Every structure is written in C-alpha cells, then in structure tokens.
PDB file of C-alpha atoms in Angstrom:
ATOM      1  CA  MET A   1     -25.816  50.651   0.437  1.00 45.00           C
ATOM      2  CA  THR A   2     -29.576  50.371   0.055  1.00 43.00           C
ATOM      3  CA  ILE A   3     -31.193  47.053  -0.813  1.00 42.00           C
ATOM      4  CA  THR A   4     -34.795  46.888  -1.900  1.00 43.00           C
ATOM      5  CA  GLU A   5     -37.093  44.156  -0.628  1.00 47.00           C
ATOM      6  CA  ASN A   6     -37.705  41.385  -3.114  1.00 46.00           C
ATOM      7  CA  THR A   7     -40.511  38.872  -3.170  1.00 46.00           C
ATOM      8  CA  ALA A   8     -41.554  36.319  -5.753  1.00 44.00           C
ATOM      9  CA  PRO A   9     -43.508  38.131  -8.485  1.00 42.00           C
ATOM     10  CA  GLU A  10     -46.186  35.465  -8.602  1.00 47.00           C
ATOM     11  CA  SER A  11     -46.819  35.734  -4.859  1.00 50.00           C
ATOM     12  CA  ALA A  12     -49.455  38.407  -5.374  1.00 51.00           C
ATOM     13  CA  THR A  13     -51.669  35.943  -7.210  1.00 68.00           C
ATOM     14  CA  ARG A  14     -51.236  33.034  -4.768  1.00 83.00           C
ATOM     15  CA  THR A  15     -52.876  32.410  -1.438  1.00 92.00           C
ATOM     16  CA  PRO A  16     -50.331  31.762   1.305  1.00 96.00           C
ATOM     17  CA  VAL A  17     -50.576  28.468   3.143  1.00 97.00           C
ATOM     18  CA  LEU A  18     -49.625  30.328   6.324  1.00 98.00           C
ATOM     19  CA  GLN A  19     -49.733  34.068   6.766  1.00 98.00           C
ATOM     20  CA  ALA A  20     -49.017  36.378   9.687  1.00 98.00           C
ATOM     21  CA  ARG A  21     -50.135  40.001   9.660  1.00 98.00           C
ATOM     22  CA  ARG A  22     -48.601  42.643  11.915  1.00 98.00           C
ATOM     23  CA  LEU A  23     -47.801  40.377  14.856  1.00 98.00           C
ATOM     24  CA  VAL A  24     -46.881  42.115  18.103  1.00 98.00           C
ATOM     25  CA  LYS A  25     -45.529  40.331  21.163  1.00 98.00           C
ATOM     26  CA  THR A  26     -44.078  41.986  24.252  1.00 97.00           C
ATOM     27  CA  PHE A  27     -42.574  40.594  27.431  1.00 96.00           C
ATOM     28  CA  GLY A  28     -42.924  43.426  29.910  1.00 95.00           C
ATOM     29  CA  ARG A  29     -40.847  46.236  28.453  1.00 94.00           C
ATOM     30  CA  VAL A  30     -39.061  43.930  26.035  1.00 95.00           C
ATOM     31  CA  VAL A  31     -40.514  43.952  22.521  1.00 96.00           C
ATOM     32  CA  GLY A  32     -40.218  40.504  20.946  1.00 96.00           C
ATOM     33  CA  LEU A  33     -42.174  41.265  17.776  1.00 98.00           C
ATOM     34  CA  ASP A  34     -43.015  44.703  16.471  1.00 97.00           C
ATOM     35  CA  GLY A  35     -45.624  44.403  13.707  1.00 98.00           C
ATOM     36  CA  VAL A  36     -44.089  41.411  11.883  1.00 98.00           C
ATOM     37  CA  SER A  37     -45.766  39.987   8.788  1.00 98.00           C
ATOM     38  CA  LEU A  38     -44.844  36.728   7.052  1.00 98.00           C
ATOM     39  CA  GLU A  39     -46.117  34.721   4.087  1.00 97.00           C
ATOM     40  CA  LEU A  40     -45.437  31.059   3.373  1.00 98.00           C
ATOM     41  CA  TYR A  41     -46.554  29.839  -0.049  1.00 97.00           C
ATOM     42  CA  PRO A  42     -47.315  26.305  -1.272  1.00 95.00           C
ATOM     43  CA  GLY A  43     -44.322  24.130  -2.103  1.00 93.00           C
ATOM     44  CA  GLU A  44     -41.594  26.485  -0.935  1.00 97.00           C
ATOM     45  CA  VAL A  45     -38.848  26.625   1.663  1.00 98.00           C
ATOM     46  CA  LEU A  46     -38.951  29.921   3.542  1.00 98.00           C
ATOM     47  CA  ALA A  47     -35.841  30.573   5.630  1.00 98.00           C
ATOM     48  CA  ILE A  48     -35.934  32.888   8.633  1.00 98.00           C
ATOM     49  CA  ILE A  49     -32.625  34.456   9.603  1.00 97.00           C
ATOM     50  CA  GLY A  50     -31.589  37.129  12.047  1.00 96.00           C
ATOM     51  CA  ASP A  51     -29.106  37.948  14.759  1.00 93.00           C
ATOM     52  CA  ASN A  52     -29.626  36.831  18.343  1.00 91.00           C
ATOM     53  CA  GLY A  53     -32.545  38.765  19.836  1.00 91.00           C
ATOM     54  CA  ALA A  54     -34.025  39.588  16.428  1.00 95.00           C
ATOM     55  CA  GLY A  55     -37.292  37.831  17.256  1.00 95.00           C
ATOM     56  CA  LYS A  56     -36.921  34.600  15.276  1.00 95.00           C
ATOM     57  CA  SER A  57     -37.872  32.287  18.123  1.00 92.00           C
ATOM     58  CA  THR A  58     -40.742  34.509  19.242  1.00 95.00           C
ATOM     59  CA  LEU A  59     -42.095  34.618  15.703  1.00 96.00           C
ATOM     60  CA  ILE A  60     -41.991  30.838  15.382  1.00 95.00           C
ATOM     61  CA  LYS A  61     -43.628  30.370  18.771  1.00 95.00           C
ATOM     62  CA  CYS A  62     -46.475  32.691  17.736  1.00 97.00           C
ATOM     63  CA  LEU A  63     -46.912  30.778  14.468  1.00 97.00           C
ATOM     64  CA  THR A  64     -47.035  27.405  16.213  1.00 96.00           C
ATOM     65  CA  GLY A  65     -49.112  28.141  19.306  1.00 96.00           C
ATOM     66  CA  ALA A  66     -46.314  28.185  21.884  1.00 94.00           C
ATOM     67  CA  GLU A  67     -46.939  31.924  22.386  1.00 96.00           C
ATOM     68  CA  ILE A  68     -50.082  33.973  21.825  1.00 97.00           C
ATOM     69  CA  PRO A  69     -49.406  37.313  20.074  1.00 98.00           C
ATOM     70  CA  ASP A  70     -50.662  40.481  21.769  1.00 98.00           C
ATOM     71  CA  GLU A  71     -51.776  41.895  18.416  1.00 98.00           C
ATOM     72  CA  GLY A  72     -52.010  40.745  14.818  1.00 98.00           C
ATOM     73  CA  GLU A  73     -53.658  37.961  12.878  1.00 98.00           C
ATOM     74  CA  LEU A  74     -52.810  34.484  11.623  1.00 98.00           C
ATOM     75  CA  PHE A  75     -54.285  32.868   8.517  1.00 98.00           C
ATOM     76  CA  LEU A  76     -54.103  29.258   7.377  1.00 97.00           C
ATOM     77  CA  ASP A  77     -55.157  28.655   3.771  1.00 96.00           C
ATOM     78  CA  GLY A  78     -56.728  32.120   3.786  1.00 95.00           C
ATOM     79  CA  LYS A  79     -58.855  31.485   6.877  1.00 97.00           C
ATOM     80  CA  LYS A  80     -58.212  33.292  10.145  1.00 97.00           C
ATOM     81  CA  VAL A  81     -57.006  31.001  12.933  1.00 97.00           C
ATOM     82  CA  THR A  82     -56.122  31.371  16.599  1.00 97.00           C
ATOM     83  CA  PHE A  83     -53.657  29.024  18.265  1.00 97.00           C
ATOM     84  CA  LYS A  84     -53.762  29.072  22.062  1.00 96.00           C
ATOM     85  CA  ARG A  85     -51.421  26.103  22.502  1.00 96.00           C
ATOM     86  CA  PRO A  86     -49.095  23.970  20.353  1.00 93.00           C
ATOM     87  CA  GLN A  87     -51.721  21.224  20.159  1.00 93.00           C
ATOM     88  CA  ASP A  88     -54.002  23.628  18.274  1.00 96.00           C
ATOM     89  CA  ALA A  89     -51.341  24.211  15.624  1.00 96.00           C
ATOM     90  CA  ARG A  90     -50.606  20.487  15.361  1.00 92.00           C
ATOM     91  CA  ALA A  91     -54.298  19.724  14.949  1.00 93.00           C
ATOM     92  CA  ALA A  92     -54.360  22.251  12.094  1.00 96.00           C
ATOM     93  CA  GLY A  93     -51.468  20.486  10.343  1.00 95.00           C
ATOM     94  CA  ILE A  94     -48.464  22.532  11.513  1.00 96.00           C
ATOM     95  CA  GLU A  95     -45.612  20.411  12.873  1.00 93.00           C
ATOM     96  CA  THR A  96     -42.472  21.827  14.494  1.00 93.00           C
ATOM     97  CA  VAL A  97     -39.070  20.241  15.046  1.00 89.00           C
ATOM     98  CA  TYR A  98     -37.198  22.151  17.749  1.00 82.00           C
ATOM     99  CA  GLN A  99     -33.443  22.108  18.352  1.00 75.00           C
ATOM    100  CA  ASN A 100     -33.759  19.643  21.230  1.00 72.00           C
ATOM    101  CA  LEU A 101     -35.662  17.291  18.838  1.00 68.00           C
ATOM    102  CA  ALA A 102     -38.043  16.071  21.598  1.00 75.00           C
ATOM    103  CA  VAL A 103     -37.411  12.422  20.817  1.00 86.00           C
ATOM    104  CA  SER A 104     -37.525   9.648  23.413  1.00 90.00           C
ATOM    105  CA  PRO A 105     -34.099   7.951  23.417  1.00 92.00           C
ATOM    106  CA  ALA A 106     -35.329   4.704  24.992  1.00 93.00           C
ATOM    107  CA  LEU A 107     -38.041   4.122  22.368  1.00 94.00           C
ATOM    108  CA  ASP A 108     -37.374   2.703  18.920  1.00 95.00           C
ATOM    109  CA  VAL A 109     -37.654   4.635  15.665  1.00 95.00           C
ATOM    110  CA  ALA A 110     -41.236   3.561  14.915  1.00 95.00           C
ATOM    111  CA  SER A 111     -42.451   4.366  18.432  1.00 95.00           C
ATOM    112  CA  ASN A 112     -40.909   7.840  18.199  1.00 93.00           C
ATOM    113  CA  LEU A 113     -42.587   8.511  14.870  1.00 92.00           C
ATOM    114  CA  TYR A 114     -45.973   7.737  16.412  1.00 92.00           C
ATOM    115  CA  LEU A 115     -45.273   9.179  19.859  1.00 89.00           C
ATOM    116  CA  GLY A 116     -48.542  10.665  21.112  1.00 86.00           C
ATOM    117  CA  ARG A 117     -50.374   9.303  18.062  1.00 88.00           C
ATOM    118  CA  GLU A 118     -50.001   5.598  18.681  1.00 92.00           C
ATOM    119  CA  MET A 119     -51.945   3.207  16.484  1.00 93.00           C
ATOM    120  CA  ARG A 120     -54.123   0.641  18.268  1.00 94.00           C
ATOM    121  CA  ARG A 121     -55.106  -2.852  17.255  1.00 93.00           C
ATOM    122  CA  SER A 122     -58.461  -3.203  15.547  1.00 92.00           C
ATOM    123  CA  GLY A 123     -61.492  -4.571  17.341  1.00 92.00           C
ATOM    124  CA  ILE A 124     -61.918  -5.071  21.042  1.00 91.00           C
ATOM    125  CA  LEU A 125     -58.182  -5.340  21.679  1.00 89.00           C
ATOM    126  CA  GLY A 126     -57.658  -1.750  20.661  1.00 87.00           C
ATOM    127  CA  SER A 127     -60.917  -0.150  21.758  1.00 88.00           C
ATOM    128  CA  VAL A 128     -61.260  -1.804  25.157  1.00 89.00           C
ATOM    129  CA  PHE A 129     -57.824  -3.130  26.125  1.00 87.00           C
ATOM    130  CA  ARG A 130     -55.968  -0.340  24.250  1.00 89.00           C
ATOM    131  CA  VAL A 131     -53.395  -2.735  22.789  1.00 93.00           C
ATOM    132  CA  LEU A 132     -50.968  -0.960  20.466  1.00 94.00           C
ATOM    133  CA  ASP A 133     -50.550  -2.051  16.854  1.00 95.00           C
ATOM    134  CA  THR A 134     -46.762  -2.324  17.008  1.00 95.00           C
ATOM    135  CA  ALA A 135     -46.471  -4.176  13.700  1.00 95.00           C
ATOM    136  CA  GLY A 136     -48.677  -1.633  11.945  1.00 95.00           C
ATOM    137  CA  MET A 137     -46.665   1.302  13.293  1.00 95.00           C
ATOM    138  CA  ARG A 138     -43.389  -0.292  12.233  1.00 94.00           C
ATOM    139  CA  LYS A 139     -44.677  -0.958   8.740  1.00 94.00           C
ATOM    140  CA  ALA A 140     -46.052   2.585   8.360  1.00 92.00           C
ATOM    141  CA  ALA A 141     -42.840   4.081   9.792  1.00 92.00           C
ATOM    142  CA  LYS A 142     -40.713   2.193   7.279  1.00 91.00           C
ATOM    143  CA  GLU A 143     -42.931   3.391   4.419  1.00 89.00           C
ATOM    144  CA  GLU A 144     -42.694   7.007   5.612  1.00 86.00           C
ATOM    145  CA  LEU A 145     -38.909   6.858   5.849  1.00 87.00           C
ATOM    146  CA  THR A 146     -38.724   5.338   2.366  1.00 86.00           C
ATOM    147  CA  ASN A 147     -41.008   8.019   0.928  1.00 82.00           C
ATOM    148  CA  LEU A 148     -38.741  10.691   2.384  1.00 79.00           C
ATOM    149  CA  GLY A 149     -35.687   9.052   0.894  1.00 79.00           C
ATOM    150  CA  ILE A 150     -34.138   8.278   4.284  1.00 81.00           C
ATOM    151  CA  SER A 151     -31.818   5.352   3.587  1.00 77.00           C
ATOM    152  CA  THR A 152     -29.748   5.525   6.781  1.00 78.00           C
ATOM    153  CA  LEU A 153     -32.528   4.068   8.957  1.00 81.00           C
ATOM    154  CA  GLN A 154     -33.131   0.558   7.690  1.00 79.00           C
ATOM    155  CA  ASP A 155     -34.249  -0.916  11.019  1.00 92.00           C
ATOM    156  CA  VAL A 156     -37.162   0.920  12.682  1.00 94.00           C
ATOM    157  CA  THR A 157     -36.857  -1.292  15.773  1.00 95.00           C
ATOM    158  CA  VAL A 158     -33.529   0.290  16.815  1.00 94.00           C
ATOM    159  CA  PRO A 159     -33.705   2.511  19.951  1.00 95.00           C
ATOM    160  CA  VAL A 160     -33.136   6.167  19.118  1.00 94.00           C
ATOM    161  CA  GLU A 161     -30.371   6.384  21.745  1.00 94.00           C
ATOM    162  CA  ASN A 162     -28.259   4.150  19.480  1.00 94.00           C
ATOM    163  CA  LEU A 163     -28.518   6.533  16.516  1.00 91.00           C
ATOM    164  CA  SER A 164     -26.184   9.302  15.419  1.00 86.00           C
ATOM    165  CA  GLY A 165     -27.142  12.965  15.666  1.00 83.00           C
ATOM    166  CA  GLY A 166     -28.082  13.114  11.991  1.00 82.00           C
ATOM    167  CA  GLN A 167     -30.192   9.973  12.247  1.00 87.00           C
ATOM    168  CA  ARG A 168     -32.043  11.372  15.277  1.00 88.00           C
ATOM    169  CA  GLN A 169     -32.724  14.544  13.321  1.00 84.00           C
ATOM    170  CA  ALA A 170     -34.047  12.422  10.473  1.00 85.00           C
ATOM    171  CA  VAL A 171     -36.451  10.684  12.875  1.00 89.00           C
ATOM    172  CA  ALA A 172     -37.737  14.035  14.156  1.00 88.00           C
ATOM    173  CA  VAL A 173     -38.161  15.423  10.632  1.00 84.00           C
ATOM    174  CA  ALA A 174     -39.878  12.237   9.465  1.00 85.00           C
ATOM    175  CA  ARG A 175     -42.341  12.496  12.354  1.00 88.00           C
ATOM    176  CA  ALA A 176     -43.115  16.095  11.438  1.00 88.00           C
ATOM    177  CA  ALA A 177     -43.493  15.163   7.761  1.00 84.00           C
ATOM    178  CA  ALA A 178     -45.815  12.275   8.579  1.00 84.00           C
ATOM    179  CA  PHE A 179     -48.308  14.500  10.374  1.00 86.00           C
ATOM    180  CA  GLY A 180     -47.527  18.016   9.116  1.00 82.00           C
ATOM    181  CA  SER A 181     -50.181  18.111   6.429  1.00 85.00           C
ATOM    182  CA  LYS A 182     -49.931  21.906   5.993  1.00 94.00           C
ATOM    183  CA  VAL A 183     -46.571  23.186   7.232  1.00 96.00           C
ATOM    184  CA  VAL A 184     -43.323  21.806   8.678  1.00 95.00           C
ATOM    185  CA  VAL A 185     -41.222  24.144  10.827  1.00 96.00           C
ATOM    186  CA  LEU A 186     -37.556  23.250  11.400  1.00 94.00           C
ATOM    187  CA  ASP A 187     -35.589  25.112  14.078  1.00 92.00           C
ATOM    188  CA  GLU A 188     -31.828  24.926  13.431  1.00 89.00           C
ATOM    189  CA  PRO A 189     -31.996  21.366  12.024  1.00 88.00           C
ATOM    190  CA  THR A 190     -28.294  21.219  11.111  1.00 86.00           C
ATOM    191  CA  ALA A 191     -26.909  22.678  14.349  1.00 83.00           C
ATOM    192  CA  ALA A 192     -24.212  20.490  15.908  1.00 74.00           C
ATOM    193  CA  LEU A 193     -24.177  18.130  12.906  1.00 80.00           C
ATOM    194  CA  GLY A 194     -21.219  17.219  10.737  1.00 82.00           C
ATOM    195  CA  VAL A 195     -20.978  17.992   7.030  1.00 86.00           C
ATOM    196  CA  ARG A 196     -22.275  14.605   5.853  1.00 82.00           C
ATOM    197  CA  GLU A 197     -25.200  14.550   8.279  1.00 81.00           C
ATOM    198  CA  SER A 198     -26.062  18.182   7.520  1.00 86.00           C
ATOM    199  CA  ASN A 199     -26.234  17.356   3.829  1.00 88.00           C
ATOM    200  CA  GLN A 200     -28.620  14.507   4.605  1.00 84.00           C
ATOM    201  CA  VAL A 201     -30.917  16.865   6.515  1.00 86.00           C
ATOM    202  CA  LEU A 202     -30.816  19.409   3.677  1.00 91.00           C
ATOM    203  CA  GLU A 203     -31.794  16.647   1.269  1.00 90.00           C
ATOM    204  CA  LEU A 204     -34.724  15.824   3.564  1.00 88.00           C
ATOM    205  CA  ILE A 205     -35.857  19.434   3.320  1.00 92.00           C
ATOM    206  CA  ARG A 206     -35.715  19.280  -0.472  1.00 93.00           C
ATOM    207  CA  ASN A 207     -37.709  16.050  -0.425  1.00 89.00           C
ATOM    208  CA  LEU A 208     -40.392  17.679   1.715  1.00 90.00           C
ATOM    209  CA  ARG A 209     -40.623  20.567  -0.737  1.00 93.00           C
ATOM    210  CA  ASP A 210     -40.803  18.156  -3.666  1.00 91.00           C
ATOM    211  CA  ARG A 211     -43.729  16.448  -1.951  1.00 88.00           C
ATOM    212  CA  GLY A 212     -45.523  19.795  -1.871  1.00 90.00           C
ATOM    213  CA  VAL A 213     -45.063  20.415   1.871  1.00 92.00           C
ATOM    214  CA  PRO A 214     -44.029  24.023   2.573  1.00 96.00           C
ATOM    215  CA  VAL A 215     -41.157  24.350   5.055  1.00 97.00           C
ATOM    216  CA  ILE A 216     -40.106  27.139   7.391  1.00 97.00           C
ATOM    217  CA  LEU A 217     -36.390  26.847   8.118  1.00 97.00           C
ATOM    218  CA  ILE A 218     -34.747  28.771  10.962  1.00 96.00           C
ATOM    219  CA  SER A 219     -30.983  28.725  10.658  1.00 94.00           C
ATOM    220  CA  HIS A 220     -27.778  30.648  11.365  1.00 92.00           C
ATOM    221  CA  ASN A 221     -25.952  28.729   8.658  1.00 94.00           C
ATOM    222  CA  MET A 222     -25.955  30.998   5.622  1.00 96.00           C
ATOM    223  CA  PRO A 223     -24.603  28.441   3.099  1.00 96.00           C
ATOM    224  CA  HIS A 224     -27.373  26.037   4.108  1.00 96.00           C
ATOM    225  CA  VAL A 225     -30.003  28.774   3.862  1.00 97.00           C
ATOM    226  CA  PHE A 226     -28.879  29.834   0.399  1.00 97.00           C
ATOM    227  CA  ASP A 227     -28.642  26.190  -0.668  1.00 97.00           C
ATOM    228  CA  VAL A 228     -32.265  25.178   0.019  1.00 97.00           C
ATOM    229  CA  ALA A 229     -34.371  28.317   0.554  1.00 98.00           C
ATOM    230  CA  ASP A 230     -36.691  29.748  -2.098  1.00 98.00           C
ATOM    231  CA  ARG A 231     -37.162  32.963  -0.130  1.00 98.00           C
ATOM    232  CA  ILE A 232     -35.451  34.406   2.956  1.00 98.00           C
ATOM    233  CA  HIS A 233     -37.270  36.377   5.671  1.00 98.00           C
ATOM    234  CA  ILE A 234     -34.804  38.594   7.560  1.00 98.00           C
ATOM    235  CA  GLN A 235     -35.586  39.608  11.137  1.00 97.00           C
ATOM    236  CA  ARG A 236     -33.942  42.588  12.811  1.00 96.00           C
ATOM    237  CA  LEU A 237     -34.779  44.123  16.191  1.00 95.00           C
ATOM    238  CA  GLY A 238     -38.204  42.503  16.330  1.00 97.00           C
ATOM    239  CA  LYS A 239     -39.209  43.575  12.821  1.00 97.00           C
ATOM    240  CA  ARG A 240     -39.110  42.119   9.314  1.00 97.00           C
ATOM    241  CA  ALA A 241     -36.198  43.917   7.724  1.00 97.00           C
ATOM    242  CA  ALA A 242     -36.669  42.354   4.280  1.00 97.00           C
ATOM    243  CA  THR A 243     -37.744  39.329   2.299  1.00 97.00           C
ATOM    244  CA  ILE A 244     -35.200  38.381  -0.356  1.00 97.00           C
ATOM    245  CA  THR A 245     -34.334  35.450  -2.617  1.00 97.00           C
ATOM    246  CA  PRO A 246     -30.992  33.661  -3.156  1.00 97.00           C
ATOM    247  CA  GLN A 247     -31.201  34.677  -6.817  1.00 96.00           C
ATOM    248  CA  SER A 248     -31.589  38.399  -6.150  1.00 95.00           C
ATOM    249  CA  HIS A 249     -29.204  38.831  -3.222  1.00 96.00           C
ATOM    250  CA  SER A 250     -25.918  37.399  -2.018  1.00 96.00           C
ATOM    251  CA  MET A 251     -25.005  36.102   1.418  1.00 97.00           C
ATOM    252  CA  THR A 252     -23.110  39.355   1.973  1.00 96.00           C
ATOM    253  CA  ASP A 253     -26.276  41.326   1.199  1.00 97.00           C
ATOM    254  CA  ALA A 254     -28.289  39.194   3.620  1.00 97.00           C
ATOM    255  CA  VAL A 255     -25.786  39.691   6.437  1.00 96.00           C
ATOM    256  CA  ALA A 256     -25.697  43.427   5.737  1.00 96.00           C
ATOM    257  CA  ILE A 257     -29.487  43.684   6.076  1.00 96.00           C
ATOM    258  CA  MET A 258     -29.473  41.446   9.149  1.00 95.00           C
ATOM    259  CA  THR A 259     -26.867  43.569  10.942  1.00 94.00           C
ATOM    260  CA  GLY A 260     -28.241  46.938   9.843  1.00 93.00           C
ATOM    261  CA  ALA A 261     -25.309  47.806   7.572  1.00 91.00           C
ATOM    262  CA  ALA A 262     -27.813  47.967   4.696  1.00 86.00           C
ATOM    263  CA  THR A 263     -31.431  49.042   4.674  1.00 75.00           C
ATOM    264  CA  ALA A 264     -34.297  47.446   2.801  1.00 65.00           C
TER     265      ALA A 264
END
C-alpha cells in the first residue's frame, strides 16, 4: 500500500510560526535526525508520532534549544533563529512541558506558575529588598487558569504535591500557556493519566488552539492524536516519513507509515 503525503492546501500561502529545514543531528555513529523538516502554522495542533528511536525527542530538543542541530535551519515567524540553550527558546516565546512536568511539589499552584519568573512588589520593596508580590501572583494565576477553562484548581494556594496527576499536568500546561507567546510544546501530556484526567488535558489543548496558540503534541496515544490534531508529522528512522491529517488518513494508515508497512 502506498500513501501519499498530505498537507493543508492553504499551507503554501501561510508563513509558519515555527519551521525547521533539513535538520541533522548525530550522536557519534548514531543518527538522531536525518534531514528532517517541520512546519507549524498559526492556530493549529501539530502532532508528532513515531516508534521508539524514530527521532521524536531529538527533534523536539532541537526545536526548543535543548540540543543544537549539526546541520539545518530554524525559523520563527519567518526569521532565522539559533537556540543554543532552552532559555533562548523560552525568551523567544517557545514553552515546553516535558513528561516529568518539572513542577516543584512543595510550592503552591501560583508559585509554580511563576517559577523562575516571580513577580516582585513595586517600589523599593521589590527593587532593593526583592520582596515577592505573592498576592499579585495568586491573582494572576487564578485569572490564567480561568482563561484556560481549568475548573479543577479553585485554590491556587494549594501545594502541588496535594494535587492529582491530571491537576499537576494542568499546572504545567497553564505555566507554558502563560508565557508561551509563540508556541507550546507538550511531550506525552496524557501519559500515566486516567480517562477523565486525559480528557481534561485534551480540552486544555483545544483551549490553547482556540486562543490562537499553536501547539506541538508528542504522543503515542493514537486516539488522542486523532482527536485533537489538525496535522500529524510522522517520524521514522530519523526522517519525516509523512505529514497527514486525521481527515485524509485513518489511524491504521498512520501506524502503517510509522512502522514502514506503507510508504509515503
């Protein structure tokens, strides 16, 4: 069976928010990426799928500054960029939520949302004595959670260690949404979550898209991918095997391309 690559017809006339061209990354003799290109357009959810060792994690790390590609180019809003560390990508408006969430269990919800970006009190208290604006952060955190439609976190003063897995994921996604002005990258956001909590995270992804924030979703869960993704980038053996849509291809087609049973 041969499956042709499918991309959105209007993509040719739009400028990608984030674009990778012919990325190459090697680790000694191991080829992580072999000339991979990717396009993320405004207001879409782009899923990245692939078998273990296909290069998904390496691709994401190159897009977010955790790895520097050996060859290739990155563009943000049509302008060439170079990320030498994750802080560079964050400063450019690209936020990533990894599987381990990177939340601080002992801190409350509001403090986690502003971790590393703490708000200080105005005047001499903030500038000289560096006193944090705890009330301001809690108010802003509550507004951000409300804007995202997160109704399961009513009290932003609760320590994260007291939250469920889905609620912790919501905190991590909300933090990314609050500061990811250009792109939000989610790495396996529904892994190890139950059905109800997974559905809440998927709804968060839809809310981000509705707010105009493009999302890159890395997932092994095909039903979730086909539920929320606008386009699906398929990695195989360090290369882009195809870019398809849920409307043009089935889950069976996607798995066939991913495993090499079908060619694109």
